[in-house]
Structures are given as structure tokens and as C-alpha cells.
mmCIF file of C-alpha atoms and ligand atoms in Angstrom:
data_model
loop_
_atom_site.group_PDB
_atom_site.id
_atom_site.type_symbol
_atom_site.label_atom_id
_atom_site.label_comp_id
_atom_site.label_asym_id
_atom_site.label_seq_id
_atom_site.Cartn_x
_atom_site.Cartn_y
_atom_site.Cartn_z
ATOM 1 C CA MET A 1 15.385 5.146 15.173
ATOM 2 C CA SER A 2 14.083 7.455 12.574
ATOM 3 C CA ILE A 3 15.377 7.548 8.825
ATOM 4 C CA ARG A 4 16.363 9.909 6.595
ATOM 5 C CA LEU A 5 17.082 9.807 2.926
ATOM 6 C CA GLU A 6 18.453 12.615 0.809
ATOM 7 C CA GLY A 7 18.704 13.118 -2.660
ATOM 8 C CA ILE A 8 18.677 8.962 -3.316
ATOM 9 C CA ASN A 9 20.001 8.266 -7.116
ATOM 10 C CA LYS A 10 20.329 4.788 -8.332
ATOM 11 C CA TYR A 11 21.663 3.498 -11.494
ATOM 12 C CA PHE A 12 21.649 0.155 -12.737
ATOM 13 C CA GLY A 13 23.470 0.527 -15.584
ATOM 14 C CA GLN A 14 22.518 3.263 -18.106
ATOM 15 C CA PHE A 15 18.783 2.538 -16.338
ATOM 16 C CA GLN A 16 18.041 5.093 -13.433
ATOM 17 C CA ALA A 17 15.800 2.853 -10.899
ATOM 18 C CA LEU A 18 15.765 5.976 -8.334
ATOM 19 C CA LYS A 19 15.456 9.605 -8.363
ATOM 20 C CA ASP A 20 16.141 11.766 -6.461
ATOM 21 C CA ILE A 21 14.471 10.243 -3.559
ATOM 22 C CA SER A 22 14.131 12.254 0.008
ATOM 23 C CA LEU A 23 12.213 10.648 2.846
ATOM 24 C CA ASP A 24 11.944 11.301 6.385
ATOM 25 C CA ILE A 25 10.762 7.998 7.789
ATOM 26 C CA PRO A 26 9.696 9.262 11.414
ATOM 27 C CA ASP A 27 10.712 7.071 14.625
ATOM 28 C CA GLY A 28 8.689 3.882 16.025
ATOM 29 C CA GLN A 29 6.263 4.408 12.972
ATOM 30 C CA LEU A 30 5.266 1.655 10.556
ATOM 31 C CA THR A 31 5.766 3.229 7.314
ATOM 32 C CA GLY A 32 4.597 1.209 3.848
ATOM 33 C CA LEU A 33 6.352 1.881 0.619
ATOM 34 C CA LEU A 34 3.065 1.217 -2.079
ATOM 35 C CA GLY A 35 3.860 0.527 -5.443
ATOM 36 C CA PRO A 36 3.424 -0.979 -8.710
ATOM 37 C CA SER A 37 6.212 -3.746 -9.667
ATOM 38 C CA GLY A 38 9.381 -2.163 -10.800
ATOM 39 C CA SER A 39 8.681 1.156 -9.123
ATOM 40 C CA GLY A 40 11.854 1.191 -7.009
ATOM 41 C CA LYS A 41 10.414 -0.278 -4.014
ATOM 42 C CA THR A 42 12.825 -3.152 -3.186
ATOM 43 C CA THR A 43 15.755 -1.324 -4.713
ATOM 44 C CA LEU A 44 15.199 1.501 -1.731
ATOM 45 C CA LEU A 45 14.724 -1.114 1.131
ATOM 46 C CA ARG A 46 17.975 -2.638 0.150
ATOM 47 C CA ILE A 47 19.521 0.763 0.043
ATOM 48 C CA ILE A 48 18.783 1.214 3.517
ATOM 49 C CA ALA A 49 19.613 -1.822 4.721
ATOM 50 C CA GLY A 50 23.121 -1.352 3.238
ATOM 51 C CA LEU A 51 22.532 -4.045 0.691
ATOM 52 C CA GLU A 52 22.917 -1.981 -2.113
ATOM 53 C CA THR A 53 24.688 1.497 -2.655
ATOM 54 C CA ALA A 54 23.833 4.386 -3.875
ATOM 55 C CA GLU A 55 25.476 6.381 -6.576
ATOM 56 C CA GLN A 56 24.543 9.599 -4.905
ATOM 57 C CA GLY A 57 22.585 10.588 -1.624
ATOM 58 C CA ARG A 58 23.099 10.149 1.995
ATOM 59 C CA ILE A 59 21.275 7.686 4.600
ATOM 60 C CA LEU A 60 21.031 8.767 8.450
ATOM 61 C CA PHE A 61 19.927 6.738 11.248
ATOM 62 C CA HIS A 62 18.641 9.200 13.644
ATOM 63 C CA ASP A 63 21.401 11.859 13.110
ATOM 64 C CA GLN A 64 24.017 9.448 12.327
ATOM 65 C CA ASP A 65 25.201 9.262 8.910
ATOM 66 C CA VAL A 66 25.342 5.893 7.695
ATOM 67 C CA THR A 67 25.706 5.964 4.014
ATOM 68 C CA ALA A 68 29.003 4.276 4.270
ATOM 69 C CA LEU A 69 28.614 2.047 6.692
ATOM 70 C CA HIS A 70 28.680 -1.953 6.102
ATOM 71 C CA VAL A 71 25.186 -3.998 6.312
ATOM 72 C CA ARG A 72 26.520 -5.356 9.389
ATOM 73 C CA GLU A 73 26.876 -2.422 11.016
ATOM 74 C CA ARG A 74 23.652 -0.771 10.655
ATOM 75 C CA ARG A 75 22.110 -3.732 12.541
ATOM 76 C CA VAL A 76 18.716 -3.856 10.780
ATOM 77 C CA GLY A 77 16.215 -6.692 10.819
ATOM 78 C CA PHE A 78 14.968 -7.846 7.356
ATOM 79 C CA VAL A 79 12.242 -10.232 6.027
ATOM 80 C CA PHE A 80 11.919 -10.994 2.429
ATOM 81 C CA GLN A 81 9.140 -12.335 0.534
ATOM 82 C CA HIS A 82 10.658 -15.423 0.578
ATOM 83 C CA TYR A 83 11.381 -17.249 3.864
ATOM 84 C CA ALA A 84 15.045 -18.008 3.155
ATOM 85 C CA LEU A 85 15.296 -20.234 6.223
ATOM 86 C CA PHE A 86 17.957 -22.438 6.814
ATOM 87 C CA ARG A 87 16.530 -25.612 5.527
ATOM 88 C CA HIS A 88 18.907 -28.014 7.522
ATOM 89 C CA MET A 89 18.308 -26.419 10.891
ATOM 90 C CA THR A 90 15.589 -26.256 13.411
ATOM 91 C CA VAL A 91 13.561 -23.319 13.832
ATOM 92 C CA ALA A 92 15.305 -22.555 17.418
ATOM 93 C CA GLN A 93 18.416 -22.728 15.584
ATOM 94 C CA ASN A 94 17.110 -20.451 12.671
ATOM 95 C CA ILE A 95 16.420 -18.281 14.932
ATOM 96 C CA ALA A 96 19.544 -18.261 17.278
ATOM 97 C CA PHE A 97 22.022 -18.010 14.097
ATOM 98 C CA GLY A 98 22.822 -14.497 13.969
ATOM 99 C CA LEU A 99 23.376 -14.522 17.676
ATOM 100 C CA GLU A 100 25.627 -17.944 17.430
ATOM 101 C CA VAL A 101 27.884 -16.230 14.636
ATOM 102 C CA LEU A 102 28.427 -13.097 16.674
ATOM 103 C CA PRO A 103 32.291 -12.402 17.529
ATOM 104 C CA ARG A 104 32.531 -14.088 21.021
ATOM 105 C CA ALA A 105 32.952 -10.772 22.925
ATOM 106 C CA GLU A 106 29.432 -9.875 21.832
ATOM 107 C CA ARG A 107 27.761 -13.004 21.721
ATOM 108 C CA PRO A 108 25.634 -13.949 24.779
ATOM 109 C CA ALA A 109 26.049 -16.856 26.710
ATOM 110 C CA ALA A 110 24.695 -19.878 25.349
ATOM 111 C CA ALA A 111 22.210 -19.982 28.134
ATOM 112 C CA GLN A 112 20.854 -16.616 27.617
ATOM 113 C CA ILE A 113 20.779 -17.251 23.935
ATOM 114 C CA ARG A 114 18.181 -20.192 24.551
ATOM 115 C CA ARG A 115 16.120 -18.068 26.451
ATOM 116 C CA GLN A 116 15.974 -15.099 24.269
ATOM 117 C CA VAL A 117 15.316 -18.251 21.266
ATOM 118 C CA ALA A 118 12.402 -19.384 23.738
ATOM 119 C CA ASP A 119 11.120 -15.222 24.214
ATOM 120 C CA LEU A 120 10.946 -14.917 20.556
ATOM 121 C CA LEU A 121 8.977 -18.255 19.749
ATOM 122 C CA ASP A 122 6.299 -17.166 22.554
ATOM 123 C CA MET A 123 6.456 -13.404 20.696
ATOM 124 C CA VAL A 124 5.377 -14.951 17.536
ATOM 125 C CA GLN A 125 3.071 -17.501 19.197
ATOM 126 C CA LEU A 126 5.174 -20.329 17.947
ATOM 127 C CA ALA A 127 6.544 -22.085 21.143
ATOM 128 C CA HIS A 128 5.497 -25.431 19.929
ATOM 129 C CA LEU A 129 7.481 -25.344 17.005
ATOM 130 C CA GLY A 130 10.940 -24.967 18.299
ATOM 131 C CA LYS A 131 12.071 -28.032 17.091
ATOM 132 C CA ARG A 132 10.593 -28.275 13.568
ATOM 133 C CA TYR A 133 12.238 -27.992 10.564
ATOM 134 C CA PRO A 134 11.337 -25.063 8.183
ATOM 135 C CA SER A 135 9.922 -28.050 5.477
ATOM 136 C CA GLN A 136 7.368 -29.254 8.191
ATOM 137 C CA LEU A 137 5.543 -25.245 8.676
ATOM 138 C CA SER A 138 3.209 -23.999 6.891
ATOM 139 C CA GLY A 139 4.128 -20.321 4.852
ATOM 140 C CA GLY A 140 2.484 -18.081 7.319
ATOM 141 C CA GLN A 141 4.461 -20.002 10.385
ATOM 142 C CA LYS A 142 7.552 -19.355 8.300
ATOM 143 C CA GLN A 143 7.163 -16.036 7.457
ATOM 144 C CA ARG A 144 6.772 -15.781 11.385
ATOM 145 C CA ILE A 145 9.693 -17.426 12.212
ATOM 146 C CA ALA A 146 11.633 -14.900 9.728
ATOM 147 C CA LEU A 147 10.714 -11.983 12.037
ATOM 148 C CA ALA A 148 11.671 -13.578 14.990
ATOM 149 C CA ARG A 149 14.947 -14.636 13.218
ATOM 150 C CA ALA A 150 15.248 -10.847 12.453
ATOM 151 C CA LEU A 151 14.169 -9.438 15.879
ATOM 152 C CA ALA A 152 16.954 -11.650 17.631
ATOM 153 C CA MET A 153 19.256 -8.954 16.752
ATOM 154 C CA GLN A 154 17.312 -6.742 18.174
ATOM 155 C CA PRO A 155 17.300 -4.268 15.342
ATOM 156 C CA GLN A 156 15.635 -0.721 15.969
ATOM 157 C CA ILE A 157 15.107 -0.999 12.347
ATOM 158 C CA LEU A 158 12.770 -3.422 10.797
ATOM 159 C CA LEU A 159 12.459 -3.835 6.778
ATOM 160 C CA LEU A 160 10.281 -5.993 5.455
ATOM 161 C CA ASP A 161 9.986 -6.726 1.510
ATOM 162 C CA GLU A 162 6.019 -8.162 0.877
ATOM 163 C CA PRO A 163 6.914 -10.488 3.372
ATOM 164 C CA PHE A 164 3.248 -12.012 2.763
ATOM 165 C CA GLY A 165 3.488 -11.802 -0.996
ATOM 166 C CA ALA A 166 3.714 -15.308 -1.374
ATOM 167 C CA LEU A 167 0.795 -16.530 0.918
ATOM 168 C CA ASP A 168 -3.068 -16.478 0.701
ATOM 169 C CA ALA A 169 -5.395 -14.225 1.216
ATOM 170 C CA LYS A 170 -6.630 -15.149 4.745
ATOM 171 C CA VAL A 171 -3.467 -15.731 6.144
ATOM 172 C CA ARG A 172 -2.153 -12.707 4.743
ATOM 173 C CA LYS A 173 -4.735 -10.509 6.684
ATOM 174 C CA ASP A 174 -4.360 -12.460 9.765
ATOM 175 C CA LEU A 175 -0.429 -12.072 9.541
ATOM 176 C CA ARG A 176 -0.929 -8.052 8.472
ATOM 177 C CA ARG A 177 -2.834 -7.484 12.159
ATOM 178 C CA TRP A 178 -0.493 -9.845 14.033
ATOM 179 C CA LEU A 179 1.881 -7.701 12.772
ATOM 180 C CA ARG A 180 0.494 -4.892 13.475
ATOM 181 C CA ALA A 181 0.089 -5.641 16.974
ATOM 182 C CA LEU A 182 3.528 -6.892 17.311
ATOM 183 C CA HIS A 183 5.104 -3.423 16.075
ATOM 184 C CA ASP A 184 2.669 -1.920 18.237
ATOM 185 C CA GLU A 185 4.230 -3.489 21.330
ATOM 186 C CA LEU A 186 7.770 -3.066 20.334
ATOM 187 C CA HIS A 187 8.092 0.439 18.987
ATOM 188 C CA PHE A 188 10.607 -0.078 16.525
ATOM 189 C CA THR A 189 10.611 1.484 13.124
ATOM 190 C CA SER A 190 9.302 -0.599 10.657
ATOM 191 C CA VAL A 191 9.619 -0.150 6.871
ATOM 192 C CA PHE A 192 6.944 -2.508 4.638
ATOM 193 C CA VAL A 193 7.189 -2.860 1.120
ATOM 194 C CA THR A 194 3.900 -3.982 -0.825
ATOM 195 C CA HIS A 195 2.220 -3.663 -3.962
ATOM 196 C CA ASP A 196 -1.158 -4.321 -2.434
ATOM 197 C CA GLN A 197 -3.283 -1.343 -1.765
ATOM 198 C CA GLU A 198 -5.250 -2.738 0.548
ATOM 199 C CA GLU A 199 -2.440 -4.004 2.892
ATOM 200 C CA ALA A 200 -0.441 -0.956 2.785
ATOM 201 C CA LEU A 201 -3.587 1.122 3.709
ATOM 202 C CA GLU A 202 -4.716 -1.176 6.545
ATOM 203 C CA LEU A 203 -1.085 -1.781 7.946
ATOM 204 C CA SER A 204 0.731 1.532 7.858
ATOM 205 C CA ASP A 205 0.874 4.609 9.653
ATOM 206 C CA ARG A 206 2.122 6.395 6.838
ATOM 207 C CA VAL A 207 2.309 5.330 2.804
ATOM 208 C CA VAL A 208 4.797 6.244 0.420
ATOM 209 C CA VAL A 209 3.360 5.743 -3.085
ATOM 210 C CA MET A 210 6.449 5.378 -5.631
ATOM 211 C CA SER A 211 6.168 4.978 -9.360
ATOM 212 C CA ALA A 212 8.961 4.252 -11.817
ATOM 213 C CA GLY A 213 11.784 5.543 -9.562
ATOM 214 C CA LYS A 214 9.905 8.467 -7.932
ATOM 215 C CA ILE A 215 8.012 9.369 -4.820
ATOM 216 C CA GLU A 216 4.519 10.415 -6.117
ATOM 217 C CA GLN A 217 3.115 11.179 -2.615
ATOM 218 C CA VAL A 218 3.506 10.567 1.286
ATOM 219 C CA ASP A 219 0.649 10.477 3.274
ATOM 220 C CA HIS A 220 -1.387 8.972 5.972
ATOM 221 C CA PRO A 221 -3.885 6.373 4.645
ATOM 222 C CA GLN A 222 -7.115 8.291 5.159
ATOM 223 C CA ALA A 223 -5.429 11.648 3.159
ATOM 224 C CA LEU A 224 -4.040 9.354 0.536
ATOM 225 C CA TYR A 225 -7.533 7.821 -0.126
ATOM 226 C CA ALA A 226 -9.312 10.887 0.466
ATOM 227 C CA GLU A 227 -7.005 13.443 -1.430
ATOM 228 C CA PRO A 228 -4.590 11.599 -3.887
ATOM 229 C CA GLU A 229 -2.666 14.524 -5.348
ATOM 230 C CA SER A 230 -2.150 12.866 -9.017
ATOM 231 C CA ARG A 231 -3.971 11.030 -11.422
ATOM 232 C CA PHE A 232 -1.298 8.045 -10.638
ATOM 233 C CA VAL A 233 -2.206 7.936 -6.710
ATOM 234 C CA PHE A 234 -6.125 7.896 -7.908
ATOM 235 C CA ASP A 235 -5.886 5.274 -10.015
ATOM 236 C CA PHE A 236 -3.543 3.318 -7.738
ATOM 237 C CA LEU A 237 -5.532 2.982 -5.081
ATOM 238 C CA GLY A 238 -8.553 1.058 -6.198
ATOM 239 C CA HIS A 239 -11.181 1.390 -8.751
ATOM 240 C CA VAL A 240 -12.311 4.863 -10.205
ATOM 241 C CA ASN A 241 -15.473 5.751 -12.380
ATOM 242 C CA VAL A 242 -13.837 8.495 -14.731
ATOM 243 C CA LEU A 243 -16.381 11.174 -16.557
ATOM 244 C CA ASP A 244 -14.462 12.651 -19.494
ATOM 245 C CA GLY A 245 -15.759 15.557 -21.151
ATOM 246 C CA THR A 246 -15.699 19.257 -21.716
ATOM 247 C CA LEU A 247 -16.253 22.178 -19.151
ATOM 248 C CA ARG A 248 -18.214 24.942 -20.233
ATOM 249 C CA ASP A 249 -20.676 27.400 -17.990
ATOM 250 C CA GLN A 250 -20.039 25.222 -14.836
ATOM 251 C CA ARG A 251 -21.118 21.849 -17.053
ATOM 252 C CA VAL A 252 -19.224 18.489 -17.749
ATOM 253 C CA VAL A 253 -20.620 17.252 -20.799
ATOM 254 C CA GLN A 254 -19.893 14.256 -23.256
ATOM 255 C CA GLY A 255 -22.619 12.681 -25.286
ATOM 256 C CA GLU A 256 -25.926 12.577 -23.288
ATOM 257 C CA ALA A 257 -23.428 12.545 -19.826
ATOM 258 C CA TRP A 258 -23.606 15.663 -18.253
ATOM 259 C CA VAL A 259 -22.672 17.211 -14.580
ATOM 260 C CA THR A 260 -23.387 20.283 -13.113
ATOM 261 C CA LEU A 261 -20.331 21.351 -10.646
ATOM 262 C CA PRO A 262 -20.930 23.134 -7.520
ATOM 263 C CA GLY A 263 -19.148 26.600 -6.312
ATOM 264 C CA ASP A 264 -17.379 28.746 -8.755
ATOM 265 C CA LEU A 265 -14.262 27.188 -11.117
ATOM 266 C CA HIS A 266 -13.488 29.667 -13.699
ATOM 267 C CA CYS A 267 -12.323 27.229 -15.683
ATOM 268 C CA ALA A 268 -13.074 25.493 -19.083
ATOM 269 C CA GLY A 269 -11.556 23.003 -21.510
ATOM 270 C CA GLU A 270 -11.029 19.395 -21.309
ATOM 271 C CA VAL A 271 -11.585 18.141 -17.861
ATOM 272 C CA GLN A 272 -11.949 14.581 -16.054
ATOM 273 C CA LEU A 273 -14.395 14.047 -13.340
ATOM 274 C CA TYR A 274 -12.850 11.146 -11.098
ATOM 275 C CA LEU A 275 -15.581 9.579 -9.018
ATOM 276 C CA ARG A 276 -14.944 6.865 -6.191
ATOM 277 C CA PRO A 277 -17.497 3.979 -6.076
ATOM 278 C CA HIS A 278 -18.678 4.469 -2.584
ATOM 279 C CA GLU A 279 -19.176 8.744 -4.049
ATOM 280 C CA VAL A 280 -21.745 7.824 -6.209
ATOM 281 C CA ARG A 281 -25.421 6.697 -5.698
ATOM 282 C CA LEU A 282 -27.728 5.085 -8.175
ATOM 283 C CA GLN A 283 -31.182 5.865 -8.979
ATOM 284 C CA ASP A 284 -33.745 5.417 -11.200
ATOM 285 C CA CYS A 285 -34.072 8.993 -12.536
ATOM 286 C CA PRO A 286 -31.400 11.470 -13.245
ATOM 287 C CA ALA A 287 -30.606 14.120 -10.432
ATOM 288 C CA GLY A 288 -30.806 17.549 -10.994
ATOM 289 C CA HIS A 289 -27.204 18.301 -11.191
ATOM 290 C CA ALA A 290 -26.344 14.640 -12.773
ATOM 291 C CA HIS A 291 -27.670 13.225 -16.406
ATOM 292 C CA LEU A 292 -25.432 9.881 -16.237
ATOM 293 C CA PRO A 293 -26.788 7.181 -17.872
ATOM 294 C CA LEU A 294 -25.498 3.672 -17.238
ATOM 295 C CA GLN A 295 -26.396 0.129 -17.912
ATOM 296 C CA ILE A 296 -26.265 -2.737 -15.107
ATOM 297 C CA GLU A 297 -23.554 -5.221 -16.624
ATOM 298 C CA SER A 298 -23.024 -7.405 -13.811
ATOM 299 C CA ILE A 299 -23.668 -7.890 -9.884
ATOM 300 C CA SER A 300 -21.632 -9.082 -7.727
ATOM 301 C CA LEU A 301 -22.591 -9.959 -4.063
ATOM 302 C CA ILE A 302 -19.859 -11.450 -2.456
ATOM 303 C CA GLY A 303 -18.603 -9.065 0.348
ATOM 304 C CA ALA A 304 -19.911 -6.209 2.389
ATOM 305 C CA GLU A 305 -21.302 -4.762 -0.159
ATOM 306 C CA VAL A 306 -22.907 -5.834 -3.802
ATOM 307 C CA ARG A 307 -20.949 -4.114 -6.517
ATOM 308 C CA LEU A 308 -22.476 -3.539 -9.477
ATOM 309 C CA GLU A 309 -20.605 -3.082 -12.824
ATOM 310 C CA LEU A 310 -22.165 -0.221 -15.069
ATOM 311 C CA THR A 311 -21.910 0.758 -19.154
ATOM 312 C CA PRO A 312 -22.708 4.152 -19.796
ATOM 313 C CA CYS A 313 -25.539 4.617 -22.549
ATOM 314 C CA GLY A 314 -25.220 7.433 -25.020
ATOM 315 C CA TRP A 315 -21.593 8.546 -23.619
ATOM 316 C CA GLN A 316 -18.075 6.313 -23.214
ATOM 317 C CA ALA A 317 -15.986 5.150 -20.681
ATOM 318 C CA GLN A 318 -12.538 3.730 -21.202
ATOM 319 C CA GLU A 319 -13.165 1.467 -18.308
ATOM 320 C CA PRO A 320 -16.870 -0.056 -16.841
ATOM 321 C CA TRP A 321 -18.360 2.217 -14.025
ATOM 322 C CA GLU A 322 -18.454 0.527 -10.500
ATOM 323 C CA VAL A 323 -20.738 1.371 -7.641
ATOM 324 C CA GLY A 324 -21.309 -0.083 -4.492
ATOM 325 C CA ILE A 325 -24.884 -0.480 -2.393
ATOM 326 C CA SER A 326 -25.525 -1.959 0.393
ATOM 327 C CA HIS A 327 -27.249 -5.550 0.784
ATOM 328 C CA VAL A 328 -30.449 -3.897 2.226
ATOM 329 C CA GLU A 329 -30.817 -1.489 -0.666
ATOM 330 C CA PHE A 330 -29.989 -4.350 -3.270
ATOM 331 C CA ASN A 331 -32.576 -6.420 -1.652
ATOM 332 C CA ARG A 332 -35.403 -3.417 -1.716
ATOM 333 C CA TRP A 333 -34.340 -2.482 -5.359
ATOM 334 C CA GLN A 334 -33.839 -5.500 -6.916
ATOM 335 C CA PRO A 335 -31.744 -4.711 -10.028
ATOM 336 C CA GLN A 336 -31.187 -7.226 -12.885
ATOM 337 C CA ARG A 337 -28.376 -7.146 -15.445
ATOM 338 C CA GLY A 338 -29.767 -4.868 -17.919
ATOM 339 C CA ASP A 339 -31.877 -2.496 -16.614
ATOM 340 C CA ARG A 340 -30.989 1.260 -16.839
ATOM 341 C CA CYS A 341 -29.901 3.504 -13.934
ATOM 342 C CA TYR A 342 -28.604 6.811 -13.254
ATOM 343 C CA ALA A 343 -25.235 7.820 -11.632
ATOM 344 C CA VAL A 344 -25.439 10.554 -9.025
ATOM 345 C CA PRO A 345 -21.975 11.731 -7.638
ATOM 346 C CA ASP A 346 -22.588 13.120 -4.348
ATOM 347 C CA VAL A 347 -18.228 13.738 -3.917
ATOM 348 C CA GLY A 348 -15.846 14.133 -7.062
ATOM 349 C CA HIS A 349 -12.240 15.063 -7.885
ATOM 350 C CA LEU A 350 -12.086 17.481 -10.771
ATOM 351 C CA PHE A 351 -8.421 17.345 -12.885
ATOM 352 C CA ASP A 352 -8.010 19.725 -15.511
ATOM 353 C CA VAL A 353 -5.186 20.644 -17.960
ATOM 354 C CA GLN A 354 -3.830 23.816 -16.046
ATOM 355 C CA ARG A 355 -3.222 21.881 -12.885
ATOM 356 C CA SER A 356 -1.666 18.318 -11.674
ATOM 357 C CA HIS A 357 -3.385 18.493 -8.227
ATOM 358 C CA PRO A 358 -7.221 17.472 -8.582
ATOM 359 C CA ARG A 359 -10.194 19.790 -7.182
ATOM 360 C CA THR A 360 -12.650 17.867 -4.546
ATOM 361 C CA LEU A 361 -16.126 19.167 -5.559
ATOM 362 C CA SER A 362 -19.176 18.255 -3.039
ATOM 363 C CA TRP A 363 -22.202 18.584 -4.000
ATOM 364 C CA VAL A 364 -23.945 17.570 -0.743
ATOM 365 C CA ASP A 365 -24.838 20.568 2.151
ATOM 366 C CA GLY A 366 -22.623 20.969 4.778
HETATM 367 P P1 ADP B 1 10.190 -3.381 -6.856
HETATM 368 O O1 ADP B 1 10.568 -3.762 -5.966
HETATM 369 O O2 ADP B 1 9.353 -1.810 -7.114
HETATM 370 O O3 ADP B 1 9.068 -4.329 -8.041
HETATM 371 P P2 ADP B 1 12.783 -3.319 -7.609
HETATM 372 O O4 ADP B 1 13.294 -1.882 -6.811
HETATM 373 O O5 ADP B 1 13.220 -4.432 -7.516
HETATM 374 O O6 ADP B 1 11.213 -2.856 -8.173
HETATM 375 O O7 ADP B 1 13.321 -2.687 -9.383
HETATM 376 C C1 ADP B 1 13.236 -1.709 -10.027
HETATM 377 C C2 ADP B 1 13.813 -1.320 -11.285
HETATM 378 O O8 ADP B 1 15.196 -1.747 -11.462
HETATM 379 C C3 ADP B 1 13.106 -2.452 -12.186
HETATM 380 O O9 ADP B 1 12.967 -2.025 -13.347
HETATM 381 C C4 ADP B 1 14.131 -3.765 -12.088
HETATM 382 O O10 ADP B 1 14.212 -4.008 -13.427
HETATM 383 C C5 ADP B 1 15.707 -2.684 -11.841
HETATM 384 N N1 ADP B 1 16.565 -3.737 -11.022
HETATM 385 C C6 ADP B 1 16.267 -4.013 -9.970
HETATM 386 N N2 ADP B 1 17.752 -4.648 -9.543
HETATM 387 C C7 ADP B 1 18.484 -4.842 -10.671
HETATM 388 C C8 ADP B 1 19.441 -5.166 -10.712
HETATM 389 N N3 ADP B 1 20.329 -5.741 -9.925
HETATM 390 N N4 ADP B 1 19.930 -5.258 -11.893
HETATM 391 C C9 ADP B 1 19.703 -4.170 -12.887
HETATM 392 N N5 ADP B 1 18.160 -3.837 -12.869
HETATM 393 C C10 ADP B 1 17.885 -3.608 -11.412
HETATM 394 MG MG1 MG B 2 10.174 -5.726 -5.091
#
């Protein structure tokens, strides 16, 4: 079931929480709504569900206008951050609840409900917990039960609002993978809210980045990361190293730092060169196209690569630079805190005052 939002505006009193949101959510995809706290993600999700109404705009499911339909008639499944399981009911009773309260004409027979609950418990891999109460479950288990309960109604649209937000990192990661696999198996249309970039990029087919009630960019994770269209998206999707400088004769200069840009740019003035941690190499002497002296401030050995935090020498940056190097390279080079080195960009992104979109630059041949 595809979802189409057209010109959605939502106010809370004087405050405009959503500003002219139009969005197509394709059938069968897992779409991530990503943005900082307060950007309007939950409000948008509640409007799709029918739990909240917009002052302006239309919502279509497939090609049916559901704008005026009550939440019950929209038949969407909803999972919140806080489990919201009924405490006085067992796990099986929780899952069966939505079916039990259906009007008699629609309600499956008792034996049928029992079968469906058993199937759902299997699906969320908690068949052995049907008789337990929510208080006897871990956070991750509760969220899987909440999902089973939402799926009991056989929704074609599943809405999840930071469903793993309250869980610890390891459990989150497992549940993410598990949700992705379940989505691929069942083929519903899912919209997933998160403020965690990694979670959005790992889990989603497409990511909608929101900021202050507006959509900043909609793209596939890879495209979003490789070609952010605005400074906001750039900054929000992980650390970025910035050289603020003046561009003249193909060269960005600030203090002792300079970088010669590839190609013919035909622009001049104040610019920012954005470089992701993996787009920069470190070496003990400057390269032909870049002079970016840095001093190593800290070294973090945890993770797949070694992360170095560096501060500029003879120029300035608002935030320290970060560069990742492989453990193999680290062992060969053996850098120490306080050592001086030079950053060499391979790829970069240039913002200037004339354009809101950055230009992507490459110093690597081919
Ligand atoms: P997010 O989920 O991205 O953190 P929300 O959609 O919850 O953001 O909120 C967006 C903005 O709308 C916030 O500034 C929030 O304070 C405001 N807001 C949300 N719900 C209400 C409400 N019921 N009444 C007043 N303001 C609200
Ligand atoms: Mg929210």
C-alpha cells in the first residue's frame, strides 16, 4: 500500500510543526524518517496514522483519500518507543487484544485467534513466552511483542516511532536486523522514525531527512551520504571536517592551510570545503594539492578503524578534525598524541555563497 502526502501543514496553536510536507512513500518499502528531536517526525507519523489531523493537506493510501478517515478505519499498525503493553494481560492476551475487541461480525472465532497468536509468536521468535506478563520480559522482547500485536490486525502499513529508542546499543542492532528481515518477508509498507543516522541508513530503503517541520532531502541511504544536498544534511549524517577559507585562483586559503581545487570552478569568495573522515588521508608531509597541517589530539582504538582527533596548526576550525585509518596502517605508522601530520583530501564537497547545493570534487584520477 503506497502512501501519498500532499501539502501537509500542521499547527499547534501559533507554532507550525509541519510546513507544506509532500511525500510519496512507495508500496512495500521501508522508509526512514530521520531528523533531530522536535523536527516533526512523530507529528507526521501520527497524521499518517490518523491519530492527529492536519490543518491543510491530503493523505492518500494507494489512491484512496483517507484524510477524513478515523484511525480505526485506516488499518495501520503502530509501534511506539514505549512498549505500551497491557500490564495485566499475558503476552498472548496482548497480541490477541485487537482481534478480541473487533465487532462480532468481523471477529475471528476463538480457535482462529489462538492460531493467529501462535503464528505471530513464532514470527517474532518468542513462542515460549506466550503465558508471561510484560513485567517478566526484557525491553527487546517487549518491543517484539508490541510489533506482534500491531501485526495481528494484518495492517498493510506499519508505522514505528523510535521503536528501539529505549534499548541498549547491542539489542538495538539485533532488532534492527530482525525488523529488516521481517519486513522483507512480509512486504508491508513501513515508515520508521528515528533520530539515529546510523539506524536510518542501515535499515531504510529510502530516508526522509527532516528539519524544523520541513523535508530537507529524500534519497536512498547511499546517495544521501555520498551527495547530501544541504549543509544541514551534511552535518546531520556524521562527522564532517570543514575548512573555512577564501577561494581565489582555484585555491582555498585560510592562514597556513590551503587546498588547490581540481577542475575549473570559476568562482571566488568565501567558501567551505567539507570532507568526511574517510575522504581524507594523513601523511607526514604535505601533498602537491593540499597543505593542511594538523596535530594529533587523541587516538581512539575502539572499532573497525582507528579514529584520530586532530587540531589545526596555523589555521582554525570550529570543531576538531576526525580521520579514520586502518589498524594495519596505525601499526605501521605508530602515531602518538602531539605528533604533527598533514591531511590530504581525496574527495571533497565545496559550498559557496551562490549555491545551496555543494559541488563534489575529486583529486583522485579516474
Ligand atoms: P520529533 O518527533 O521529530 O521529535 P514532534 O513531531 O514530536 O518532533 O514535535 C514537533 C514539534 O511540535 C516540537 O516542537 C513539539 O514541541 C511540537 N509539538 C508536538 N506535539 C505537540 C502538542 N501536542 N502540542 C504542542 N506542541 C507540540
Ligand atoms: Mg518523536
